[in-house]
CSV table of C-alpha atoms and ligand atoms in Angstrom, one decimal:
chain,number,residue,atom,x,y,z
A,1,UNK,CA,0.0,0.0,-0.3
A,2,UNK,CA,1.6,3.1,-1.1
A,3,UNK,CA,0.5,6.4,1.1
A,4,UNK,CA,0.7,9.2,-1.2
A,5,UNK,CA,1.0,12.8,0.4
A,6,UNK,CA,-0.4,15.5,-1.0
A,7,UNK,CA,1.1,18.9,-1.0
A,8,UNK,CA,0.6,21.3,2.1
A,9,UNK,CA,-3.0,19.7,3.3
A,10,UNK,CA,-4.9,18.0,5.5
A,11,UNK,CA,-5.6,15.3,3.5
A,12,UNK,CA,-3.6,11.8,2.6
A,13,UNK,CA,-4.9,9.5,0.3
A,14,UNK,CA,-3.8,5.0,0.6
A,15,UNK,CA,-3.5,4.1,-3.4
A,16,UNK,CA,-4.8,0.1,-2.9
A,17,UNK,CA,-4.8,-0.7,-6.6
A,18,UNK,CA,-2.4,-1.4,-8.8
A,19,UNK,CA,-4.5,-0.5,-12.1
A,20,UNK,CA,-4.0,3.2,-13.2
A,21,UNK,CA,-5.7,4.8,-9.8
A,22,UNK,CA,-9.3,6.9,-11.5
A,23,UNK,CA,-10.8,10.2,-9.6
A,24,UNK,CA,-14.5,11.6,-10.4
A,25,UNK,CA,-15.2,14.6,-8.7
A,26,UNK,CA,-19.4,14.9,-9.4
A,27,UNK,CA,-21.1,17.7,-9.0
A,28,UNK,CA,-25.0,18.9,-9.6
A,29,UNK,CA,-25.2,21.3,-11.7
A,30,UNK,CA,-28.1,23.2,-9.1
A,31,UNK,CA,-27.0,26.0,-8.4
A,32,UNK,CA,-23.6,27.8,-9.2
A,33,UNK,CA,-20.3,25.7,-7.6
A,34,UNK,CA,-18.8,27.2,-4.1
A,35,UNK,CA,-15.4,27.0,-2.6
A,36,UNK,CA,-16.9,23.7,-0.8
A,37,UNK,CA,-16.5,22.3,-4.2
A,38,UNK,CA,-12.9,24.0,-5.2
A,39,UNK,CA,-12.0,22.0,-2.6
A,40,UNK,CA,-14.0,19.2,-3.5
A,41,UNK,CA,-12.5,19.5,-7.0
A,42,UNK,CA,-8.5,20.3,-5.8
A,43,UNK,CA,-8.6,17.4,-4.1
A,44,UNK,CA,-9.8,14.9,-6.7
A,45,UNK,CA,-7.5,16.3,-9.4
A,46,UNK,CA,-4.6,16.5,-7.1
A,47,UNK,CA,-4.7,12.9,-5.5
A,48,UNK,CA,-4.7,11.9,-9.2
A,49,UNK,CA,-1.5,13.5,-10.2
A,50,UNK,CA,0.2,12.6,-7.3
A,51,UNK,CA,-0.5,9.2,-7.9
A,52,UNK,CA,-0.3,9.2,-12.2
A,53,UNK,CA,-4.3,8.9,-11.7
A,54,UNK,CA,-7.0,9.5,-14.2
A,55,UNK,CA,-9.3,12.0,-12.9
A,56,UNK,CA,-12.5,12.9,-14.4
A,57,UNK,CA,-15.9,15.1,-14.3
A,58,UNK,CA,-19.6,13.8,-13.9
A,59,UNK,CA,-22.5,15.9,-14.1
A,60,UNK,CA,-25.4,14.9,-11.8
A,61,UNK,CA,-28.1,16.1,-13.6
A,62,UNK,CA,-30.5,13.3,-13.0
A,63,UNK,CA,-32.9,15.8,-10.6
A,64,UNK,CA,-34.4,17.4,-13.8
A,65,UNK,CA,-36.4,19.8,-11.5
A,66,UNK,CA,-33.2,21.4,-9.8
A,67,UNK,CA,-30.5,21.3,-12.6
A,68,UNK,CA,-30.3,23.9,-15.5
A,69,UNK,CA,-28.0,23.4,-18.6
A,70,UNK,CA,-26.5,27.4,-17.1
A,71,UNK,CA,-25.6,25.6,-13.9
A,72,UNK,CA,-23.7,22.7,-15.8
A,73,UNK,CA,-21.9,25.7,-18.1
A,74,UNK,CA,-20.7,27.6,-14.7
A,75,UNK,CA,-19.4,24.0,-13.6
A,76,UNK,CA,-16.9,23.5,-16.9
A,77,UNK,CA,-16.2,27.3,-16.7
A,78,UNK,CA,-15.1,27.2,-13.2
A,79,UNK,CA,-13.3,24.6,-13.0
A,80,UNK,CA,-11.2,25.5,-15.9
A,81,UNK,CA,-10.6,28.8,-14.0
A,82,UNK,CA,-9.4,26.5,-11.3
A,83,UNK,CA,-6.4,25.6,-13.8
A,84,UNK,CA,-8.2,21.6,-13.5
A,85,UNK,CA,-8.4,19.7,-16.6
A,86,UNK,CA,-10.2,17.1,-17.4
A,87,UNK,CA,-10.6,13.4,-19.7
A,88,UNK,CA,-13.5,14.4,-21.9
A,89,UNK,CA,-16.6,14.8,-23.1
A,90,UNK,CA,-17.5,14.6,-19.3
A,91,UNK,CA,-20.0,11.8,-18.6
A,92,UNK,CA,-24.0,13.1,-18.1
A,93,UNK,CA,-26.6,11.0,-16.4
A,94,UNK,CA,-29.4,12.4,-17.8
A,95,UNK,CA,-27.7,10.4,-20.9
A,96,UNK,CA,-27.8,7.7,-19.2
A,97,UNK,CA,-30.9,7.4,-18.0
A,98,UNK,CA,-31.6,3.1,-19.3
A,99,UNK,CA,-28.3,1.5,-17.5
A,100,UNK,CA,-30.1,3.3,-14.0
A,101,UNK,CA,-33.4,1.8,-15.5
A,102,UNK,CA,-31.6,-1.4,-15.7
A,103,UNK,CA,-30.1,-1.8,-12.2
A,104,UNK,CA,-33.3,-0.8,-11.0
A,105,UNK,CA,-34.8,-3.9,-12.8
A,106,UNK,CA,-32.3,-6.3,-11.9
A,107,UNK,CA,-33.2,-5.1,-8.3
A,108,UNK,CA,-36.7,-6.3,-9.0
A,109,UNK,CA,-36.0,-9.3,-10.5
A,110,UNK,CA,-34.2,-10.5,-7.4
A,111,UNK,CA,-37.5,-9.1,-4.9
A,112,UNK,CA,-36.2,-6.3,-3.3
A,113,UNK,CA,-37.8,-3.5,-4.5
A,114,UNK,CA,-41.5,-2.6,-4.7
A,115,UNK,CA,-43.0,0.8,-5.7
A,116,UNK,CA,-44.1,3.0,-3.0
A,117,UNK,CA,-47.1,6.3,-2.7
A,118,UNK,CA,-46.8,7.8,0.4
A,119,UNK,CA,-46.0,11.7,-0.4
A,120,UNK,CA,-43.8,13.6,1.7
A,121,UNK,CA,-45.8,15.1,2.9
A,122,UNK,CA,-48.3,12.0,4.2
A,123,UNK,CA,-45.4,10.3,5.9
A,124,UNK,CA,-45.0,13.5,7.6
A,125,UNK,CA,-48.0,13.1,9.0
A,126,UNK,CA,-48.1,9.8,10.0
A,127,UNK,CA,-45.0,9.8,12.5
A,128,UNK,CA,-46.9,12.4,13.8
A,129,UNK,CA,-49.1,10.7,14.4
A,130,UNK,CA,-47.4,7.5,15.9
A,131,UNK,CA,-45.4,9.9,18.0
A,132,UNK,CA,-47.9,11.5,19.6
A,133,UNK,CA,-49.1,8.2,20.9
A,134,UNK,CA,-45.2,8.6,22.5
A,135,UNK,CA,-44.1,5.8,20.1
A,136,UNK,CA,-40.0,7.7,18.8
A,137,UNK,CA,-39.6,7.1,15.1
A,138,UNK,CA,-36.4,5.8,14.4
A,139,UNK,CA,-34.3,8.5,11.9
A,140,UNK,CA,-31.6,8.5,8.6
A,141,UNK,CA,-28.6,10.1,9.3
A,142,UNK,CA,-29.8,12.9,7.9
A,143,UNK,CA,-32.9,13.1,10.6
A,144,UNK,CA,-35.8,13.0,8.1
A,145,UNK,CA,-37.8,9.9,9.3
A,146,UNK,CA,-37.1,6.7,7.4
A,147,UNK,CA,-40.7,4.9,5.3
A,148,UNK,CA,-43.4,3.4,7.2
A,149,UNK,CA,-43.3,0.8,4.2
A,150,UNK,CA,-46.8,0.2,3.9
A,151,UNK,CA,-46.5,-1.5,0.7
A,152,UNK,CA,-43.8,-3.6,1.1
A,153,UNK,CA,-45.8,-6.4,1.2
A,154,UNK,CA,-48.2,-5.4,-1.6
A,155,UNK,CA,-49.1,-8.6,-3.1
A,156,UNK,CA,-48.9,-9.1,-7.2
A,157,UNK,CA,-52.9,-7.2,-7.8
A,158,UNK,CA,-52.4,-4.5,-5.4
A,159,UNK,CA,-48.4,-3.7,-6.3
A,160,UNK,CA,-49.5,-3.7,-9.9
A,161,UNK,CA,-53.0,-1.4,-9.2
A,162,UNK,CA,-50.2,1.2,-7.8
A,163,UNK,CA,-47.9,1.4,-11.2
A,164,UNK,CA,-51.7,1.5,-13.3
A,165,UNK,CA,-52.7,4.1,-11.6
A,166,UNK,CA,-52.1,7.7,-12.5
A,167,UNK,CA,-50.9,8.7,-8.7
A,168,UNK,CA,-46.8,9.2,-9.0
A,169,UNK,CA,-45.3,6.6,-7.0
A,170,UNK,CA,-41.0,5.4,-5.9
A,171,UNK,CA,-39.7,2.5,-6.3
A,172,UNK,CA,-37.7,1.8,-2.7
A,173,UNK,CA,-35.5,-1.1,-1.8
A,174,UNK,CA,-36.7,-2.8,0.3
A,175,UNK,CA,-34.0,-2.6,3.4
A,176,UNK,CA,-34.0,-6.2,4.8
A,177,UNK,CA,-34.6,-7.8,2.4
A,178,UNK,CA,-31.6,-6.4,0.5
A,179,UNK,CA,-29.9,-6.4,3.3
A,180,UNK,CA,-30.7,-10.2,3.6
A,181,UNK,CA,-29.8,-10.8,0.3
A,182,UNK,CA,-26.0,-9.2,0.8
A,183,UNK,CA,-25.3,-11.0,4.2
A,184,UNK,CA,-22.7,-13.5,2.5
A,185,UNK,CA,-19.5,-11.7,4.5
A,186,UNK,CA,-19.2,-8.5,6.6
A,187,UNK,CA,-20.1,-5.7,4.3
A,188,UNK,CA,-17.9,-3.0,4.7
A,189,UNK,CA,-15.5,-0.3,3.1
A,190,UNK,CA,-11.8,1.1,3.4
A,191,UNK,CA,-11.8,4.9,3.9
A,192,UNK,CA,-8.5,6.9,3.8
A,193,UNK,CA,-10.1,9.9,4.9
A,194,UNK,CA,-12.9,10.2,8.3
A,195,UNK,CA,-15.9,10.1,8.9
A,196,UNK,CA,-17.8,12.6,11.3
A,197,UNK,CA,-16.8,11.0,14.5
A,198,UNK,CA,-13.7,10.0,12.5
A,199,UNK,CA,-13.7,7.0,11.9
A,200,UNK,CA,-11.2,5.6,9.9
A,201,UNK,CA,-9.8,2.6,8.0
A,202,UNK,CA,-12.1,-0.3,7.9
A,203,UNK,CA,-15.5,0.4,7.8
A,204,UNK,CA,-18.8,-1.5,8.5
A,205,UNK,CA,-21.5,-0.3,6.6
A,206,UNK,CA,-25.0,0.1,8.4
A,207,UNK,CA,-27.0,0.8,5.5
A,208,UNK,CA,-30.5,-0.3,7.5
A,209,UNK,CA,-29.8,3.2,9.3
A,210,UNK,CA,-31.2,4.9,6.4
A,211,UNK,CA,-34.5,2.2,5.6
A,212,UNK,CA,-36.9,2.0,2.4
A,213,UNK,CA,-34.4,4.5,0.6
A,214,UNK,CA,-35.8,5.5,-3.3
A,215,UNK,CA,-33.5,4.3,-6.0
A,216,UNK,CA,-36.6,5.9,-8.5
A,217,UNK,CA,-39.3,8.6,-8.7
A,218,UNK,CA,-41.5,10.2,-11.0
A,219,UNK,CA,-39.8,12.9,-11.4
A,220,UNK,CA,-36.5,12.3,-10.8
A,221,UNK,CA,-36.0,8.4,-12.9
A,222,UNK,CA,-32.7,7.3,-10.5
A,223,UNK,CA,-32.2,8.5,-7.5
A,224,UNK,CA,-28.6,9.5,-6.8
A,225,UNK,CA,-27.8,6.6,-5.1
A,226,UNK,CA,-28.3,4.6,-7.8
A,227,UNK,CA,-26.6,6.4,-10.4
A,228,UNK,CA,-24.0,6.8,-8.7
A,229,UNK,CA,-22.7,3.4,-8.1
A,230,UNK,CA,-23.6,2.1,-11.4
A,231,UNK,CA,-21.4,5.6,-13.3
A,232,UNK,CA,-18.6,4.7,-10.2
A,233,UNK,CA,-18.2,1.0,-11.9
A,234,UNK,CA,-19.3,1.4,-15.0
A,235,UNK,CA,-16.0,4.9,-15.5
A,236,UNK,CA,-13.8,2.0,-13.3
A,237,UNK,CA,-13.8,4.6,-10.2
A,238,UNK,CA,-10.6,3.8,-7.5
A,239,UNK,CA,-11.2,6.0,-5.6
A,240,UNK,CA,-14.2,8.3,-4.2
A,241,UNK,CA,-13.1,11.4,-3.0
A,242,UNK,CA,-15.6,13.5,-2.0
A,243,UNK,CA,-17.3,15.8,1.4
A,244,UNK,CA,-17.8,13.8,4.8
A,245,UNK,CA,-21.3,14.5,4.2
A,246,UNK,CA,-22.1,11.8,1.9
A,247,UNK,CA,-20.1,9.8,4.9
A,248,UNK,CA,-23.1,7.7,5.8
A,249,UNK,CA,-24.5,7.2,2.5
A,250,UNK,CA,-21.3,5.0,1.5
A,251,UNK,CA,-23.5,2.3,3.6
A,252,UNK,CA,-25.9,2.0,0.8
A,253,UNK,CA,-23.4,2.2,-2.1
A,254,UNK,CA,-22.3,-0.7,-0.7
A,255,UNK,CA,-24.8,-2.1,-0.5
A,256,UNK,CA,-26.0,-1.5,-3.7
A,257,UNK,CA,-22.4,-2.9,-4.7
A,258,UNK,CA,-23.3,-6.2,-3.4
A,259,UNK,CA,-26.3,-6.5,-4.7
A,260,UNK,CA,-25.2,-5.6,-8.0
A,261,UNK,CA,-21.8,-7.3,-8.0
A,262,UNK,CA,-20.6,-4.2,-8.8
A,263,UNK,CA,-17.0,-3.9,-7.8
A,264,UNK,CA,-16.1,-1.8,-4.9
A,265,UNK,CA,-13.9,1.8,-4.4
A,266,UNK,CA,-11.4,3.0,-1.9
A,267,UNK,CA,-13.9,5.7,0.1
A,268,UNK,CA,-12.4,9.5,1.0
A,269,UNK,CA,-14.4,11.6,2.5
A,270,UNK,CA,-12.6,15.3,3.4
A,271,UNK,CA,-13.8,18.1,5.6
A,272,UNK,CA,-16.8,19.9,5.1
A,273,UNK,CA,-15.9,24.2,4.4
A,274,UNK,CA,-18.0,26.4,6.9
A,275,UNK,CA,-19.5,29.5,5.9
A,276,UNK,CA,-19.1,32.3,8.7
A,277,UNK,CA,-22.7,31.1,10.6
A,278,UNK,CA,-20.7,27.7,11.6
A,279,UNK,CA,-23.0,25.4,8.6
A,280,UNK,CA,-21.9,24.2,5.3
A,281,UNK,CA,-21.1,26.1,2.4
A,282,UNK,CA,-24.1,26.0,0.7
A,283,UNK,CA,-25.3,26.3,-3.3
A,284,UNK,CA,-27.8,29.1,-2.0
A,285,UNK,CA,-25.0,31.3,-0.5
A,286,UNK,CA,-23.4,33.6,-4.0
A,287,UNK,CA,-20.5,35.1,-1.5
A,288,UNK,CA,-18.6,31.6,-1.1
A,289,UNK,CA,-19.4,31.2,-5.0
A,290,UNK,CA,-16.3,30.6,-6.9
A,291,UNK,CA,-17.6,32.8,-10.0
A,292,UNK,CA,-17.9,35.6,-6.9
A,293,UNK,CA,-15.0,35.5,-5.8
A,294,UNK,CA,-13.4,35.6,-9.7
A,295,UNK,CA,-15.5,38.9,-9.9
A,296,UNK,CA,-14.0,40.3,-7.0
A,297,UNK,CA,-10.6,39.6,-8.8
A,298,UNK,CA,-8.9,36.5,-6.6
A,299,UNK,CA,-6.9,34.5,-8.5
A,300,UNK,CA,-7.1,30.9,-8.5
A,301,UNK,CA,-3.6,31.0,-6.4
A,302,UNK,CA,-5.6,32.9,-3.8
A,303,UNK,CA,-8.4,30.0,-3.8
A,304,UNK,CA,-6.3,27.1,-3.3
A,305,UNK,CA,-4.3,29.4,-0.5
A,306,UNK,CA,-7.4,30.4,0.9
A,307,UNK,CA,-8.9,26.0,0.7
A,308,UNK,CA,-5.9,23.2,0.7
B,401,LIG,N1,-24.0,14.6,-6.6
B,401,LIG,C1,-22.9,14.7,-6.1
B,401,LIG,C2,-22.8,16.4,-5.8
B,401,LIG,O1,-23.4,17.2,-5.9
B,401,LIG,C3,-22.2,14.2,-5.5
B,401,LIG,C4,-21.6,12.8,-5.5
B,401,LIG,C5,-21.0,12.4,-4.8
B,401,LIG,O2,-19.4,12.9,-5.3
B,401,LIG,O3,-20.4,11.0,-4.6
B,401,LIG,O4,-23.9,16.4,-3.8
């Protein structure tokens, strides 16, 4: 195992593969990139360079209600301005919906997914009702209540009725069945960065903490979880370097990789940059946008000095 030191920064990365390492930066074009994205992109780029590896760019634009072409253009402009070079062309997820649909079909053939119809409001009401009766409703690592799973065990006819009706539905992973199907050996990942509690090294995945996650919905034909594992495998990504806010999601990704027979990358979750209010940077805060720094006359070297 070789450790690749990065110049003057607090992130180090283990290279475990003898094949050429492949890194990727995978932003969603639903807003302008901020300094946190610059950190992620630069780390991926620099780690790839230090390891004589490849650096790919993937546009994660599955959610058509929030993604816009002008933000995609801004991503290309900002990354080029930062001095980063990626292999052309960038992969755009909306060009590959059929692949995510086949992955979903495969999980369906294994009996591990079901169509669900409860809206966010209905879930909230069900949780509130249970909680007024003194029940504690389980929440996922992001704090959202787990799906009640009302349609999990519907018979063939009831399920077909949902699909035939005009009501929007989402396909969910039946987490209990999925975890059983993947239980042959312990589900783990190799973490070369750190989790929120400083976790590093061999990590035990805990996908059950997420409950029955959504894999596709009427307005977004694949979920982040499903498309990210399909694409990481397809693009031969060996090292996933991304913000610590996605650390817990890795449990779901490892489960899907196991179910779909996809290879396991090494994961490196890096620190998050916080704003003056102590919260993680968001796309809605224009002050920390890369474009704002650019317009204020800052140089890419200034950005590097600021974040790395
Ligand atoms: N598209 C995700 C985001 O913009 C990142 C996905 C990943 O790196 O796994 O937050």
